[in-house]
Structure formats: structure tokens, C-alpha cells
PDB file of C-alpha atoms and ligand atoms in Angstrom:
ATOM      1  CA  UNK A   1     130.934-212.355 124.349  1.00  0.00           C
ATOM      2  CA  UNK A   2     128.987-214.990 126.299  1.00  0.00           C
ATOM      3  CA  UNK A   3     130.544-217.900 128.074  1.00  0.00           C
ATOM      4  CA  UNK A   4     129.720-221.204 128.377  1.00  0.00           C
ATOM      5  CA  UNK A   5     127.385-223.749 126.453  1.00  0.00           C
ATOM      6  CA  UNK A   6     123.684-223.314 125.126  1.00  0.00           C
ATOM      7  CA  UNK A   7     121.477-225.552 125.661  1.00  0.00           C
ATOM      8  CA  UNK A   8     120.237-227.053 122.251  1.00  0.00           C
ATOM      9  CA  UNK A   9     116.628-226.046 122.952  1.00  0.00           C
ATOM     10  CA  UNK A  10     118.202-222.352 123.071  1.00  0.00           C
ATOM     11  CA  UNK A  11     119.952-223.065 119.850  1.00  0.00           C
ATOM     12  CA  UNK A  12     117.403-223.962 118.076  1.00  0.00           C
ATOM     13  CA  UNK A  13     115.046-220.743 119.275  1.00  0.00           C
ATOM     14  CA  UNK A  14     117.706-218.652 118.510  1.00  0.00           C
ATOM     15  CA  UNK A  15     118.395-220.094 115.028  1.00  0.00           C
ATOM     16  CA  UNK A  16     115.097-219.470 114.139  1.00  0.00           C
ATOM     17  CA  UNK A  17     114.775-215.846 115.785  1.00  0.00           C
ATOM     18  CA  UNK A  18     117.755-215.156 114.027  1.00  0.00           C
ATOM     19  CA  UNK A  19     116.346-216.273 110.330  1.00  0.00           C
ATOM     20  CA  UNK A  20     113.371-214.592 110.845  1.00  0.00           C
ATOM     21  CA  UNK A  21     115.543-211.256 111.786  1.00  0.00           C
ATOM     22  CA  UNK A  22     117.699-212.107 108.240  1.00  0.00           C
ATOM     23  CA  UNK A  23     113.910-212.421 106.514  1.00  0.00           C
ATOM     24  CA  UNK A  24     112.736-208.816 108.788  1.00  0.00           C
ATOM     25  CA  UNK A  25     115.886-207.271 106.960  1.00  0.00           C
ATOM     26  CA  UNK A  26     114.322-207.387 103.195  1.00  0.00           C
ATOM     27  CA  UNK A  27     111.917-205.540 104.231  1.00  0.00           C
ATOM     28  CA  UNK A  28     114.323-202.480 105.762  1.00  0.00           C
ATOM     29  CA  UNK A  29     113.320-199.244 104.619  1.00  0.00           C
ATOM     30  CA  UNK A  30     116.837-197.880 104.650  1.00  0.00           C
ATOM     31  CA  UNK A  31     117.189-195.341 101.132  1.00  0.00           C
ATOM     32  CA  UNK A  32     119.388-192.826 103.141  1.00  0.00           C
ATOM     33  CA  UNK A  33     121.925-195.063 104.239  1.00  0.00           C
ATOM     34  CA  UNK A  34     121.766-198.794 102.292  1.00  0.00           C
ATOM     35  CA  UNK A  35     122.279-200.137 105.785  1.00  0.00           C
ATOM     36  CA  UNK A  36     119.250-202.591 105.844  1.00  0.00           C
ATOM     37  CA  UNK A  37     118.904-203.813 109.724  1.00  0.00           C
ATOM     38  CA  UNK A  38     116.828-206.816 110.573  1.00  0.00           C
ATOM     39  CA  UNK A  39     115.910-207.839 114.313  1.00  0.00           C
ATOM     40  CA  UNK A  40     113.873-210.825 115.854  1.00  0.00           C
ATOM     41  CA  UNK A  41     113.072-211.154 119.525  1.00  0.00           C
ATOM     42  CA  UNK A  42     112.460-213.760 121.340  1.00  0.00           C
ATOM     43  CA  UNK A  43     109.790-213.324 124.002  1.00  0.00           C
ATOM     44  CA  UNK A  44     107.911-216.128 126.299  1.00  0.00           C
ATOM     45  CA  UNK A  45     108.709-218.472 123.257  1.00  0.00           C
ATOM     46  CA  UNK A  46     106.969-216.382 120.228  1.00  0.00           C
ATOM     47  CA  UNK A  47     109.012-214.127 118.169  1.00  0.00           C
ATOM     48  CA  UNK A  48     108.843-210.558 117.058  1.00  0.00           C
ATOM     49  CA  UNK A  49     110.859-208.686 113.948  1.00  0.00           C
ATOM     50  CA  UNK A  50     111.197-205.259 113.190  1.00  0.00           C
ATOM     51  CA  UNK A  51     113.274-203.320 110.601  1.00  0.00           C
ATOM     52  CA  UNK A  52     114.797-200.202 110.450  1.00  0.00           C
ATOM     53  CA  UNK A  53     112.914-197.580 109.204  1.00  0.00           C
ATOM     54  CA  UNK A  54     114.551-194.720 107.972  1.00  0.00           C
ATOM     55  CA  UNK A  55     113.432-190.668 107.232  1.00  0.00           C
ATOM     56  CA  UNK A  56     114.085-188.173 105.015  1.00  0.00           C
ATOM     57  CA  UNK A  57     114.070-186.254 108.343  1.00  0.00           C
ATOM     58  CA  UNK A  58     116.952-188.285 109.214  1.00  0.00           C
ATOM     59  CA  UNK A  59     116.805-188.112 112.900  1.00  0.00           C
ATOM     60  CA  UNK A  60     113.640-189.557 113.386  1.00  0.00           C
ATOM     61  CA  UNK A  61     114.895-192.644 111.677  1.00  0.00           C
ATOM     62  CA  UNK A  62     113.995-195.841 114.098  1.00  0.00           C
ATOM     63  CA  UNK A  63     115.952-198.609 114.375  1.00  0.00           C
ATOM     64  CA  UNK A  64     115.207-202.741 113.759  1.00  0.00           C
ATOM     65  CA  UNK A  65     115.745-202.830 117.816  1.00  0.00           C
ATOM     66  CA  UNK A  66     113.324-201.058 118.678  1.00  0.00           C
ATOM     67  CA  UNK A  67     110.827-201.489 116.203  1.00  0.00           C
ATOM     68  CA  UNK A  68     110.694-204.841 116.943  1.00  0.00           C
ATOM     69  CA  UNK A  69     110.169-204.155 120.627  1.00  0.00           C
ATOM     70  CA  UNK A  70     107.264-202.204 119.537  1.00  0.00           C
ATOM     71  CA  UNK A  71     105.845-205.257 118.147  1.00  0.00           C
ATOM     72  CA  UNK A  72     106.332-207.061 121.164  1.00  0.00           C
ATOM     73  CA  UNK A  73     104.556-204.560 123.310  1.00  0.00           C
ATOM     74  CA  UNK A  74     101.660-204.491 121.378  1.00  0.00           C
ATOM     75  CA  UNK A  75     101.345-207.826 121.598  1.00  0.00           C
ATOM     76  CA  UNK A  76     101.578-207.824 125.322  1.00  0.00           C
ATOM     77  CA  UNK A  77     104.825-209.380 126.266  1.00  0.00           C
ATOM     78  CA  UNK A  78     107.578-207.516 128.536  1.00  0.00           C
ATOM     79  CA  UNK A  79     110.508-209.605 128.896  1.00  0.00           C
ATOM     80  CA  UNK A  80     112.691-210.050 126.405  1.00  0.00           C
ATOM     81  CA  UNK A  81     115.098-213.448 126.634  1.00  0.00           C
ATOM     82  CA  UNK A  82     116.380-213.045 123.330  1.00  0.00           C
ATOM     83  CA  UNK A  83     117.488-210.624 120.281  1.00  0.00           C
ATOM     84  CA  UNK A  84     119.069-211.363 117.253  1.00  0.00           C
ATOM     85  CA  UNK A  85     120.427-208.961 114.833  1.00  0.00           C
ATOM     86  CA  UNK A  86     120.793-209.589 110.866  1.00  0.00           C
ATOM     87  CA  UNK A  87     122.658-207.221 108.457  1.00  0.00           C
ATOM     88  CA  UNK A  88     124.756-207.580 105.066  1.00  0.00           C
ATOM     89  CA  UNK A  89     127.968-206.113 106.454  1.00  0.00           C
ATOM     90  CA  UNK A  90     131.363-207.834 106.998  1.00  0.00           C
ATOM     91  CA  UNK A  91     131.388-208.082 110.470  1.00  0.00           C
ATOM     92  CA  UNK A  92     128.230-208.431 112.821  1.00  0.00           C
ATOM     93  CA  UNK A  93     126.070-205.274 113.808  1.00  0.00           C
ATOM     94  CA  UNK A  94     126.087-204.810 117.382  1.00  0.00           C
ATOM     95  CA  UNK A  95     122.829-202.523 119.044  1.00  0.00           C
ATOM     96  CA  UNK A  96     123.488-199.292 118.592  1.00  0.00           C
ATOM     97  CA  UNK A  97     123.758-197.388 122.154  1.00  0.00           C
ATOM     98  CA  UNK A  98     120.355-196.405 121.816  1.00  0.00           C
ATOM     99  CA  UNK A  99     118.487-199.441 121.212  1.00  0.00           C
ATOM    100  CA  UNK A 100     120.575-201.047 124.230  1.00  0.00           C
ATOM    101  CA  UNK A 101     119.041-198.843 126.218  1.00  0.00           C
ATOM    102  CA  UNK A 102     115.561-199.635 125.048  1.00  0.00           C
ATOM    103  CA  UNK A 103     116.187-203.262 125.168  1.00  0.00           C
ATOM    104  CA  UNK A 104     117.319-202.534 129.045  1.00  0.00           C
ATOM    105  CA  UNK A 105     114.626-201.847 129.864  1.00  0.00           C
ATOM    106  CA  UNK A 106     112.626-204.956 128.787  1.00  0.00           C
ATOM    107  CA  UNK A 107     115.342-207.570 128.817  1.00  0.00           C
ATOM    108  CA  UNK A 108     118.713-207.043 131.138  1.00  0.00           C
ATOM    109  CA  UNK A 109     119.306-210.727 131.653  1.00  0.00           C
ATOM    110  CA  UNK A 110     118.852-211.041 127.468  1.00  0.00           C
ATOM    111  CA  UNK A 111     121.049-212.577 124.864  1.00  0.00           C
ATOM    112  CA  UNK A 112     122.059-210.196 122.206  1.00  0.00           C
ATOM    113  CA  UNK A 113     122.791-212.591 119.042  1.00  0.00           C
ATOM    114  CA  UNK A 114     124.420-210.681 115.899  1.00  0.00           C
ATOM    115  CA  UNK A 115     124.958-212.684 112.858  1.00  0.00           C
ATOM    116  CA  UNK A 116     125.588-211.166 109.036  1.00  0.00           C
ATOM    117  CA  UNK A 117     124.501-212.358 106.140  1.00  0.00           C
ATOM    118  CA  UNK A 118     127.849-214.514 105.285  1.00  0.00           C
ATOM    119  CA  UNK A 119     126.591-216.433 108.409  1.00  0.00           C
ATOM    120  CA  UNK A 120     129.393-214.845 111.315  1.00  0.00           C
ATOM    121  CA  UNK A 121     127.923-214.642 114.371  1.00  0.00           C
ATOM    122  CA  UNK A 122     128.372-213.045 118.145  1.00  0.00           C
ATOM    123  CA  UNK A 123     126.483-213.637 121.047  1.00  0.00           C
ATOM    124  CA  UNK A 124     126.830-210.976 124.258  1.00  0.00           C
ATOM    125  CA  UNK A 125     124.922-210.878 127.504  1.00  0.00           C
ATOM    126  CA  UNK A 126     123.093-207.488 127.181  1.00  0.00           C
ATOM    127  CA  UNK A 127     124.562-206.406 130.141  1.00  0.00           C
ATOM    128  CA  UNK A 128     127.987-207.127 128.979  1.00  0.00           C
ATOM    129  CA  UNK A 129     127.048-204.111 126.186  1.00  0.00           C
ATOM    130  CA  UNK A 130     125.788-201.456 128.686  1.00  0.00           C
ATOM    131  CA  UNK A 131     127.607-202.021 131.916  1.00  0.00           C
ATOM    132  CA  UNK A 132     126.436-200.466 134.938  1.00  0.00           C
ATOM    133  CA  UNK A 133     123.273-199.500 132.988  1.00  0.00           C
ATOM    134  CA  UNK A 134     120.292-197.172 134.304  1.00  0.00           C
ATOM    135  CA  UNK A 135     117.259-199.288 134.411  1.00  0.00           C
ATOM    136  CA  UNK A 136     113.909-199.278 136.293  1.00  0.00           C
ATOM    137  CA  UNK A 137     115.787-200.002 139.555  1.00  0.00           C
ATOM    138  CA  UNK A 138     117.289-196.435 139.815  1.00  0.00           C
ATOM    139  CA  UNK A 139     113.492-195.106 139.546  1.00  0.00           C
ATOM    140  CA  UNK A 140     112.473-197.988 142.175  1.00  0.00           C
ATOM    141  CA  UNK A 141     110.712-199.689 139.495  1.00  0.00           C
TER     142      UNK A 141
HETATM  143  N1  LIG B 201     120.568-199.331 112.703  1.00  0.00           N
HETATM  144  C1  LIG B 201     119.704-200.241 113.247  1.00  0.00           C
HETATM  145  O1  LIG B 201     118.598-200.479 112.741  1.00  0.00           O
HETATM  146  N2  LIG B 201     120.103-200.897 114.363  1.00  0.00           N
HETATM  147  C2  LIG B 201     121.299-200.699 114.981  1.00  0.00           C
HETATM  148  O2  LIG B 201     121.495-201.161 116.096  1.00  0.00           O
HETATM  149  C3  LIG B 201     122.356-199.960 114.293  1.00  0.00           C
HETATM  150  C4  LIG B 201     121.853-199.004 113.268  1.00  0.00           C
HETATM  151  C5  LIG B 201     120.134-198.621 111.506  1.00  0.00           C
HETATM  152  C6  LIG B 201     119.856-197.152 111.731  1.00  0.00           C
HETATM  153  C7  LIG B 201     120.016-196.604 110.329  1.00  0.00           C
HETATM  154  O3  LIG B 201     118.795-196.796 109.638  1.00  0.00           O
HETATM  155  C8  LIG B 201     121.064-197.519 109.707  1.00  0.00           C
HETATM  156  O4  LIG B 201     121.141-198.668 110.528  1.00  0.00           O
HETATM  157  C9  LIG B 201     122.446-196.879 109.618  1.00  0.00           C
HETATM  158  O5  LIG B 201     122.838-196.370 110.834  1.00  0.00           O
END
């Protein structure tokens, strides 16, 4: 978990990133497993959802993580500062191993903010979640 205060401008940004991830997750396509995901990120102040979207090939199933980078890209941003991560279970929903990955690469200083419906929430420094990660660096990127 992250240490330390938030500034109040950061509070409020990731309030609203993490409504709009809880608003992101009603729109889920998730018939397979009835585990609706929502995500927001935060990016050079706009924000970006996604949702996951599930397959009857399951596999190819994508998760709210990574659609919502998607979004981001096309829109032209690359560094993510912030994303928040909305579902109806009992306990928050932390990135699955794969999205961490993806969100590595676009945001290793970012704050990962997981939050469920019933309104309990965890914050972690992404790097806390994949320690010693493989990133652009290794490729001298
Ligand atoms: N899921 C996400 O969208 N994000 C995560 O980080 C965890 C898992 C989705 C994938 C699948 O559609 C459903 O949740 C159950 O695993």
C-alpha cells in the first residue's frame, strides 16, 4: 500500500477517475464470468475508462486495464499517473498480473487505486505490485 499523504488536488482527480471507472463497470461485457471490471486512468489530467470485455473464446477475453489503456493510446497520451479499479466484490480487485505488465509499460511511477462498490478502497505504487519488473529499460528503451 502507499505511504504518506495525497495532496487534495490528487484526491480529488482520483475520486473522480475512480467514479468514472465504477460508471465504465455497467457497461462490462462479462456473461462468462459475472465479474464486471471497470477501470479509469488518469493521464496528463484527462481520463480514460475501459471495461472488461469478455469471449466465448474465453482466452481472448481483455481486461478493463488494458482496454482502457487502449483508449488512452488512441488518444495520444503515454504516461499514465493514475488507475483506478471498480468492481462489485467484497474486497478490492487488484490488476491482474497481466494488465500490470501492460500498465508497466506506460506508467511505473503510477498509482494503482482499487475501490469496490461498498466504497473500500486500496491504493499501491505500481511498482510495489510488480517488483523488479521488465520494462523498456531492459530493451534500452
Ligand atoms: N478482470 C479484469 O478486467 N481486470 C483485472 O485486473 C482482473 C480480471 C476481468 C477478466 C475477466 O473478464 C473477469 O475479470 C474475471 O476474471
Amino acid at each position: 500500500m502507499t505511504e504518506g499523504p495525497v495532496p487534495e488536488e490528487a484526491k480529488a482527480l482520483i475520486d473522480e477517475a475512480v467514479e468514472r471507472a465504477r460508471d465504465a463497470m455497467d457497461r462490462a461485457y462479462a456473461p462468462y464470468s459475472g465479474f464486471a471490471v471497470g477501470a479509469a486512468i488518469v493521464a496528463n489530467g484527462q481520463i480514460f475508462t475501459g471495461q472488461n470485455i469478455e469471449n466465448a473464446s474465453y482466452p481472448v477475453s481483455v481486461c478493463a486495464e488494458r482496454n482502457a489503456v487502449g483508449r488512452m493510446i488512441d488518444a495520444g497520451e503515454r504516461r499514465i499517473d493514475v488507475v483506478a479499479v471498480v468492481t462489485a466484490a467484497e474486497s478490492p480487485t487488484p490488476p491482474c498480473g497481466a494488465c500490470r505488465q501492460v500498465l508497466w509499460e506506460f506508467g511505473p511511477e503510477a498509482l494503482v487505486v482499487a475501490e469496490t462498490t461498498g466504497g473500500e478502497r486500496i491504493m499501491w505504487a505500481l511498482e510495489d505490485l510488480l517488483p523488479s519488473a521488465f520494462g523498456p529499460d531492459d530493451l534500452g528503451r
